JSON list of C-alpha atoms in Angstrom, two decimals:
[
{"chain": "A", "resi": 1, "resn": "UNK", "atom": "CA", "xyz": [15.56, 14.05, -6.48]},
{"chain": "A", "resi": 2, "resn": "UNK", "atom": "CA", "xyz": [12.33, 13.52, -4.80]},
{"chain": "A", "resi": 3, "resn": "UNK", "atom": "CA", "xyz": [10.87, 12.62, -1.55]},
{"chain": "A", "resi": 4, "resn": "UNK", "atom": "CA", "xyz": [7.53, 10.07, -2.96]},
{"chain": "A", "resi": 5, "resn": "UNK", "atom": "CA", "xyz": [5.19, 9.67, 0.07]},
{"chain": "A", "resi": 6, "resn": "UNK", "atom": "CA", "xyz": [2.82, 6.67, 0.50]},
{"chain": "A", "resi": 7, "resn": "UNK", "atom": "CA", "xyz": [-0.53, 6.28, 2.30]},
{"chain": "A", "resi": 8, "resn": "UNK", "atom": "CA", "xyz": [-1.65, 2.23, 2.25]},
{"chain": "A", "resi": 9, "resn": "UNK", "atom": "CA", "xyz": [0.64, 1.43, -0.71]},
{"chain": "A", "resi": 10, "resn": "UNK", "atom": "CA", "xyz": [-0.65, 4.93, -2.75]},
{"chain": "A", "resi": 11, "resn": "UNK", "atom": "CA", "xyz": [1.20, 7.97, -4.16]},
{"chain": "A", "resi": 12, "resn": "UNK", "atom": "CA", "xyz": [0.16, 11.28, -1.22]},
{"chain": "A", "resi": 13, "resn": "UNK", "atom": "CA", "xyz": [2.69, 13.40, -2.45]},
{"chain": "A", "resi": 14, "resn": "UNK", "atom": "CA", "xyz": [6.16, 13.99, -4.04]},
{"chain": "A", "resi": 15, "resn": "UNK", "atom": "CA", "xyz": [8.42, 16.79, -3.46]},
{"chain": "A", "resi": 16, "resn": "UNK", "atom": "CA", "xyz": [11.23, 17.85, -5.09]},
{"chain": "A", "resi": 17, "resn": "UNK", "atom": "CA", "xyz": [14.39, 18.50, -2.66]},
{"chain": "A", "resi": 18, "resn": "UNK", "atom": "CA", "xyz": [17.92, 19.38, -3.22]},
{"chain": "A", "resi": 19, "resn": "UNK", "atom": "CA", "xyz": [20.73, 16.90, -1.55]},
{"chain": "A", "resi": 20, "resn": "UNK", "atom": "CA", "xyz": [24.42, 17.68, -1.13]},
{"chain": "A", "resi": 21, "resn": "UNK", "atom": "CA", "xyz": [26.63, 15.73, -0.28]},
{"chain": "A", "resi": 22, "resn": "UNK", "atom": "CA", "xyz": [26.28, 11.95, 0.87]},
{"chain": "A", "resi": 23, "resn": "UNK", "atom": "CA", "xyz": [24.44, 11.00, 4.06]},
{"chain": "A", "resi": 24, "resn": "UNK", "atom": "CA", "xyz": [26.21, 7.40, 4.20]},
{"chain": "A", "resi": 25, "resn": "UNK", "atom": "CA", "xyz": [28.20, 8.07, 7.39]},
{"chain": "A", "resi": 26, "resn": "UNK", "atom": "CA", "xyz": [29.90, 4.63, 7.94]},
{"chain": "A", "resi": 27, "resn": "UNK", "atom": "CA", "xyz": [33.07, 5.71, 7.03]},
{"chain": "A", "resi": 28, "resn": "UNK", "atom": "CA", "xyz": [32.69, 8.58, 10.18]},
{"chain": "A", "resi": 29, "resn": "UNK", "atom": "CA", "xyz": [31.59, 5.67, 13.03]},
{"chain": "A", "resi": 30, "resn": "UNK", "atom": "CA", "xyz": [28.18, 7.02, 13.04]},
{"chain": "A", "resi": 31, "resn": "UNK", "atom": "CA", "xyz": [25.15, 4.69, 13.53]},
{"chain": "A", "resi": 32, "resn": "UNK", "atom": "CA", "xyz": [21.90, 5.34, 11.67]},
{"chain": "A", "resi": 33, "resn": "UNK", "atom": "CA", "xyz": [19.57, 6.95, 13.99]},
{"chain": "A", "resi": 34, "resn": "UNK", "atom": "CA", "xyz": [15.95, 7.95, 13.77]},
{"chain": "A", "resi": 35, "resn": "UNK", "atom": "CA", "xyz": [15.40, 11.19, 14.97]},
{"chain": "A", "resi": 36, "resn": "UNK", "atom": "CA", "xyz": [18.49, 11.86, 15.76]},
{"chain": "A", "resi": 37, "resn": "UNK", "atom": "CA", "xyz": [21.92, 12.94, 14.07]},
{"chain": "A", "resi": 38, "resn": "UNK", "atom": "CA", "xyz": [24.57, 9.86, 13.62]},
{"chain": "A", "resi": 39, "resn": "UNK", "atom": "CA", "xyz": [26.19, 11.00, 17.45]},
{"chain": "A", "resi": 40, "resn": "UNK", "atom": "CA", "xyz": [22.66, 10.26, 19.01]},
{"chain": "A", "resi": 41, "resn": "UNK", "atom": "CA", "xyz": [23.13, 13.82, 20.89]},
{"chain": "A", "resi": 42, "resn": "UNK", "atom": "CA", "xyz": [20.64, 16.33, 19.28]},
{"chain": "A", "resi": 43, "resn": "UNK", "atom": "CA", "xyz": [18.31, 17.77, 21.03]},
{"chain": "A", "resi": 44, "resn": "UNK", "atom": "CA", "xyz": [16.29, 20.65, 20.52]},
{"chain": "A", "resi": 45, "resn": "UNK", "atom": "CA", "xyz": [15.55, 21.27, 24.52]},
{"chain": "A", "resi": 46, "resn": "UNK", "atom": "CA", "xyz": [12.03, 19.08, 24.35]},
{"chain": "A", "resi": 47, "resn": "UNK", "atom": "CA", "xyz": [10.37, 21.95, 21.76]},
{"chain": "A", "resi": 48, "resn": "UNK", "atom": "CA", "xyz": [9.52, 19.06, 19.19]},
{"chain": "A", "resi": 49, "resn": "UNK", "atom": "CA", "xyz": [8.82, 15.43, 19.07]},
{"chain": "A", "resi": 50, "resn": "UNK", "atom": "CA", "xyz": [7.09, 13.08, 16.99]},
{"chain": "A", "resi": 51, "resn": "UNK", "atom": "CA", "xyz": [4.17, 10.73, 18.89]},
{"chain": "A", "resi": 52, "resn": "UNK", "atom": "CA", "xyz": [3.70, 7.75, 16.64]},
{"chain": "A", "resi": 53, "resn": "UNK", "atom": "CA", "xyz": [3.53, 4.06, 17.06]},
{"chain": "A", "resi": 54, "resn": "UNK", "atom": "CA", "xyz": [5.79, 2.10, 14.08]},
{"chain": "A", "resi": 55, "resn": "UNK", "atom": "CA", "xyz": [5.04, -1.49, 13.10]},
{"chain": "A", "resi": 56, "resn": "UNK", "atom": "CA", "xyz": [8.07, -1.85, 10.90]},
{"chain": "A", "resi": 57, "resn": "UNK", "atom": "CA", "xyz": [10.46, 0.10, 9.45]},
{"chain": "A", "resi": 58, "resn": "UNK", "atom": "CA", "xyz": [13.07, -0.63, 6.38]},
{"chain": "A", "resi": 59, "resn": "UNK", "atom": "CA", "xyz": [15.62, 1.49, 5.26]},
{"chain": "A", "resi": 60, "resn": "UNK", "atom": "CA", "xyz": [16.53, 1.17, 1.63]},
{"chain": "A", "resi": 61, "resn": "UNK", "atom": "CA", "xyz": [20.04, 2.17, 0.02]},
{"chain": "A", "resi": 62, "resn": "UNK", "atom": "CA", "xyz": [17.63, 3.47, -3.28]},
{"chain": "A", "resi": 63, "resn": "UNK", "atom": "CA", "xyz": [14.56, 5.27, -4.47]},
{"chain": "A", "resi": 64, "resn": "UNK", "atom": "CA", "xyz": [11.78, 2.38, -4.31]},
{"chain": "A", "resi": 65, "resn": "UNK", "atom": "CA", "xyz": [9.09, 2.13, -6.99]},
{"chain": "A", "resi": 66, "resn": "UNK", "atom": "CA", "xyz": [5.43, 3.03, -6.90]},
{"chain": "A", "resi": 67, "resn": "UNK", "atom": "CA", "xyz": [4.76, -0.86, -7.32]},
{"chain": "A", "resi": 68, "resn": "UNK", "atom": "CA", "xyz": [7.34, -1.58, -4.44]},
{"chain": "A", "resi": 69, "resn": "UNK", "atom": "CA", "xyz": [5.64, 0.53, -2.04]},
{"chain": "A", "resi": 70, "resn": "UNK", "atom": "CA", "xyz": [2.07, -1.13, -3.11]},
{"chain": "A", "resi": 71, "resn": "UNK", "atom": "CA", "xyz": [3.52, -4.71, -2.43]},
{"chain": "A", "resi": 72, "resn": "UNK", "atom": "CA", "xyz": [4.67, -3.79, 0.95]},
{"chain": "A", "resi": 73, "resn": "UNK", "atom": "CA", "xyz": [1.54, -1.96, 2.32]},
{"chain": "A", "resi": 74, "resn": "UNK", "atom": "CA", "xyz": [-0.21, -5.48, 0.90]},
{"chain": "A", "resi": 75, "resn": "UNK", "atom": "CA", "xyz": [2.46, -7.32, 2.44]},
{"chain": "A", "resi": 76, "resn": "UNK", "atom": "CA", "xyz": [1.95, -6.13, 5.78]},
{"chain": "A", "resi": 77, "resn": "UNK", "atom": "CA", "xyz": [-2.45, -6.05, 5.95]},
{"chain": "A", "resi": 78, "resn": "UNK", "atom": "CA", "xyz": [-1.67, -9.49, 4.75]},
{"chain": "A", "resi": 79, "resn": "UNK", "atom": "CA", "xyz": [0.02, -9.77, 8.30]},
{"chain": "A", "resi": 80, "resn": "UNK", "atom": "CA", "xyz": [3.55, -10.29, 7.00]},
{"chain": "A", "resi": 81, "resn": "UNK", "atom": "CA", "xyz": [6.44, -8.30, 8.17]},
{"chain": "A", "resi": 82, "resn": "UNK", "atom": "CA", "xyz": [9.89, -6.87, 6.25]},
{"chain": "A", "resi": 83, "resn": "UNK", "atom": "CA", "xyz": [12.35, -9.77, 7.28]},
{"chain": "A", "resi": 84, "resn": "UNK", "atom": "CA", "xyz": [9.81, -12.18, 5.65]},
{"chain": "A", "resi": 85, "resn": "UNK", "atom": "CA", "xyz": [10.13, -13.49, 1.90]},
{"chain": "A", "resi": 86, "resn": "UNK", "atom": "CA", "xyz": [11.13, -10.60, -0.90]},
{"chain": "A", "resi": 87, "resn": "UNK", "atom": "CA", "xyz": [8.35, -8.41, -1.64]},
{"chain": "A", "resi": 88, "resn": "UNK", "atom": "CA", "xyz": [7.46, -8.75, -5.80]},
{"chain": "A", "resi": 89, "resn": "UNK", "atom": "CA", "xyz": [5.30, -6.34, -7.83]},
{"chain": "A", "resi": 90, "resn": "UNK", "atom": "CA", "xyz": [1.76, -6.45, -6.44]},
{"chain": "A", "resi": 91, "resn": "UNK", "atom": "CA", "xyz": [-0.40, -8.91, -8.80]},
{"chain": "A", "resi": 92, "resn": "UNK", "atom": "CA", "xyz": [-1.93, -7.71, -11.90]},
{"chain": "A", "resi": 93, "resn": "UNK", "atom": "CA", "xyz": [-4.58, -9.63, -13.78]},
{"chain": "A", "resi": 94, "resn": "UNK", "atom": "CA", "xyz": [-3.83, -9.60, -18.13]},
{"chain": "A", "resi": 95, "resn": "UNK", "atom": "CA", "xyz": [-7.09, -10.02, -20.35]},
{"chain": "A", "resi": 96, "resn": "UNK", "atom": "CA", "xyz": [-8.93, -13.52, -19.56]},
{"chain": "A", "resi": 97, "resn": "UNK", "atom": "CA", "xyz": [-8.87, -15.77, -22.58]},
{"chain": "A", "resi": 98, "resn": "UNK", "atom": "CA", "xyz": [-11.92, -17.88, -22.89]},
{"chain": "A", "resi": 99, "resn": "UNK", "atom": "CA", "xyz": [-10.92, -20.99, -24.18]},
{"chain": "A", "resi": 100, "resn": "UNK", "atom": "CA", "xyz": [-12.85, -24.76, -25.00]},
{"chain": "A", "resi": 101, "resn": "UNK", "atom": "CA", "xyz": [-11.15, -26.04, -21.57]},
{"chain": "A", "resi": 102, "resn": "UNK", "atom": "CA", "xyz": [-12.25, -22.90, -19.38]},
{"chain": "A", "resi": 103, "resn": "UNK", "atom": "CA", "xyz": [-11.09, -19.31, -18.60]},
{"chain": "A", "resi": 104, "resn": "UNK", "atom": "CA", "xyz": [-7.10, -18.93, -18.86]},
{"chain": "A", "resi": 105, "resn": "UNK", "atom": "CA", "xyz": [-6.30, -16.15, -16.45]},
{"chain": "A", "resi": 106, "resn": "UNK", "atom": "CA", "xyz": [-3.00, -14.62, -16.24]},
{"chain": "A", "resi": 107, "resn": "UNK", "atom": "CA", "xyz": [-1.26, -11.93, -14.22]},
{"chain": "A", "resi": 108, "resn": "UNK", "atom": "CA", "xyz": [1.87, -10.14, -13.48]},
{"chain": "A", "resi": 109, "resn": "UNK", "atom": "CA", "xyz": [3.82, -9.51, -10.22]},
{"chain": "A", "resi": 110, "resn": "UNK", "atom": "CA", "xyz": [3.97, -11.19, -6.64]},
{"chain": "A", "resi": 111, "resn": "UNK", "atom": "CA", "xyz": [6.34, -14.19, -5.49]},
{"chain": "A", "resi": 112, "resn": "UNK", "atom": "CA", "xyz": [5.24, -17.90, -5.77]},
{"chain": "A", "resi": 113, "resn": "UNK", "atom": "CA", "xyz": [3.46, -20.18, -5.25]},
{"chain": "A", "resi": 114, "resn": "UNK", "atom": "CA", "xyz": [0.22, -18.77, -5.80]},
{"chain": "A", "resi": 115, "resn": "UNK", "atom": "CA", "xyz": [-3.34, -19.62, -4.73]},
{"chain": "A", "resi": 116, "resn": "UNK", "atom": "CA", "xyz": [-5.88, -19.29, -6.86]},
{"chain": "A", "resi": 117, "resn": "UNK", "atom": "CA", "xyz": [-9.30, -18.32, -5.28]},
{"chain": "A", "resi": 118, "resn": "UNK", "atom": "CA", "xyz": [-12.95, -17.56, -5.90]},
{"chain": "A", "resi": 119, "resn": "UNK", "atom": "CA", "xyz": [-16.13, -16.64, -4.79]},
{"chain": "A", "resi": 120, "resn": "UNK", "atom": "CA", "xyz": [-19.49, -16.82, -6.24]},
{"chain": "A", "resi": 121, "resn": "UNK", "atom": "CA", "xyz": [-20.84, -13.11, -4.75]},
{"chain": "A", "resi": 122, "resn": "UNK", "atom": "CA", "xyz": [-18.98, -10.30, -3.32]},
{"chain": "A", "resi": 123, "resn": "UNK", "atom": "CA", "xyz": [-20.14, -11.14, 0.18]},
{"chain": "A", "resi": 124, "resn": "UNK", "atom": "CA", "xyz": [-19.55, -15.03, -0.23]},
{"chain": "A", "resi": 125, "resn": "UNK", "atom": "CA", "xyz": [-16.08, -16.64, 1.40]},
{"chain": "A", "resi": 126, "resn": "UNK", "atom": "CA", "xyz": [-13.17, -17.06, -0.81]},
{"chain": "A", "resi": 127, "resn": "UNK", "atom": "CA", "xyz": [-12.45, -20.50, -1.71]},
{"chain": "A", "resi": 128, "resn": "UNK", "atom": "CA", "xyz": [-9.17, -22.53, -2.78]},
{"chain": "A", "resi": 129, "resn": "UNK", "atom": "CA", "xyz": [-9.00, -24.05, -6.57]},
{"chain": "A", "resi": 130, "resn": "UNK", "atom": "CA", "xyz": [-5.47, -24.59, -7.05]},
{"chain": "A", "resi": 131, "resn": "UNK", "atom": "CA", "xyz": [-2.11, -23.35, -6.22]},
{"chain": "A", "resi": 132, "resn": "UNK", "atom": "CA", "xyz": [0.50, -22.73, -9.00]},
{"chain": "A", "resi": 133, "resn": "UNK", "atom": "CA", "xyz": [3.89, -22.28, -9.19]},
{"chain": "A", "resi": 134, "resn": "UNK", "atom": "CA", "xyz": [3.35, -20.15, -13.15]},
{"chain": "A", "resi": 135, "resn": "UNK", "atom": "CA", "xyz": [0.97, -16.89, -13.63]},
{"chain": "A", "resi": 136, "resn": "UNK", "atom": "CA", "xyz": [-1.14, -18.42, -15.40]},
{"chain": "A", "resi": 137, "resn": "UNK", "atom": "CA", "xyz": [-4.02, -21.12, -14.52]},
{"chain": "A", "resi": 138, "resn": "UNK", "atom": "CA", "xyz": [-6.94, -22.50, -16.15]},
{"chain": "A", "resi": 139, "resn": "UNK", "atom": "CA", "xyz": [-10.36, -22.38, -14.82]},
{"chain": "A", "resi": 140, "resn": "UNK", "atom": "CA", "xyz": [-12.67, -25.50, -15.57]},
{"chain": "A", "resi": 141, "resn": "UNK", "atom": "CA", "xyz": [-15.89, -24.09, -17.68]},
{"chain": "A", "resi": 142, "resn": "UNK", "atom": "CA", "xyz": [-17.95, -25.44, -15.13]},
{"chain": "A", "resi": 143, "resn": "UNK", "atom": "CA", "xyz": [-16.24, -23.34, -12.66]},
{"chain": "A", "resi": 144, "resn": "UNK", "atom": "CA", "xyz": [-15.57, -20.07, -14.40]},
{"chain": "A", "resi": 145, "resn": "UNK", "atom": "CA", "xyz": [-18.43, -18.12, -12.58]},
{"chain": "A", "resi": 146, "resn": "UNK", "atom": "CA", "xyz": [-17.83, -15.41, -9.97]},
{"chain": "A", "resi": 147, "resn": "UNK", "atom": "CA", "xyz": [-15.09, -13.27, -8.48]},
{"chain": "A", "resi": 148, "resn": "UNK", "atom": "CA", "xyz": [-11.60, -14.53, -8.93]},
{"chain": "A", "resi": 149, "resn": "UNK", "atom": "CA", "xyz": [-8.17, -13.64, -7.13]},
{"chain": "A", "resi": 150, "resn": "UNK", "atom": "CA", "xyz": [-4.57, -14.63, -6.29]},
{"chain": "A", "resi": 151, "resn": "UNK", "atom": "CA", "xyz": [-2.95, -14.55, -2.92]},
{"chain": "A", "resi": 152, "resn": "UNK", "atom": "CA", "xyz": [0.49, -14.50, -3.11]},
{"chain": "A", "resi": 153, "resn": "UNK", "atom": "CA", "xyz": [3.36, -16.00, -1.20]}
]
């Protein structure tokens, strides 16, 4: 396989290793540790450490996505943490469709409801039009100018 790392939600690096053998070690009475092997005995006499602070930390049983690791670096500048609803796909805007009635946007990803926002410039403040339970949403004509996006549950 390969070890995929992530800096703010974005592919660094992936490296190919070898694995033998299984590293599930419930069956031996060993806990997970970080840092240390399941006994929580190793030691290397002080000669290496790691000096980090960690916000959270999740521990998957599988290989997460690109798009996985996107939605939870969003998740968490968004100020939510692991234990809080399912992280989706991050949201993806389709083509707009101009229509008599207004703009019909539509998008892929995240976990409803969703709030639909704008702003007129790119320094303005966002605003609320509508929340929606569907990806999709129709923008009024007379409101179809400026920068558009949707926050996500």
């Amino acid at each position: 396989g390969t070890v995929d790392s992530y800096v703010d939600g974005v592919l660094l690096s992936s490296t190919s290793i070898v694995t033998a053998g299984n590293i599930d070690t419930d069956d031996l009475g060993k806990v997970v540790n970080i840092g240390q092997d399941g006994t929580g005995t190793y030691t290397d006499g002080g000669a290496a450490e790691i000096d980090m602070v960690v916000d959270d930390l999740g521990i998957w049983r599988r290989k997460l996505t690109g798009n996985e690791a996107a939605a939870i670096y969003l998740r968490g500048v968004a100020g939510k943490s692991l234990d809080q609803s399912p992280v989706g796909a991050p949201v993806a805007f389709t083509a707009p469709v101009v229509t008599p009635a207004g703009i019909v946007l539509n998008w892929t990803g995240g976990n409803g409801p969703f709030l639909v926002q704008r702003k007129l410039g790119v320094t303005d403040a966002w605003t609320d039009l509508q929340t929606t339970s569907d990806r999709t949403t129709t923008i009024p004509t007379a409101s179809s100018a400026g920068f558009f996006r949707i926050v996500t549950n």
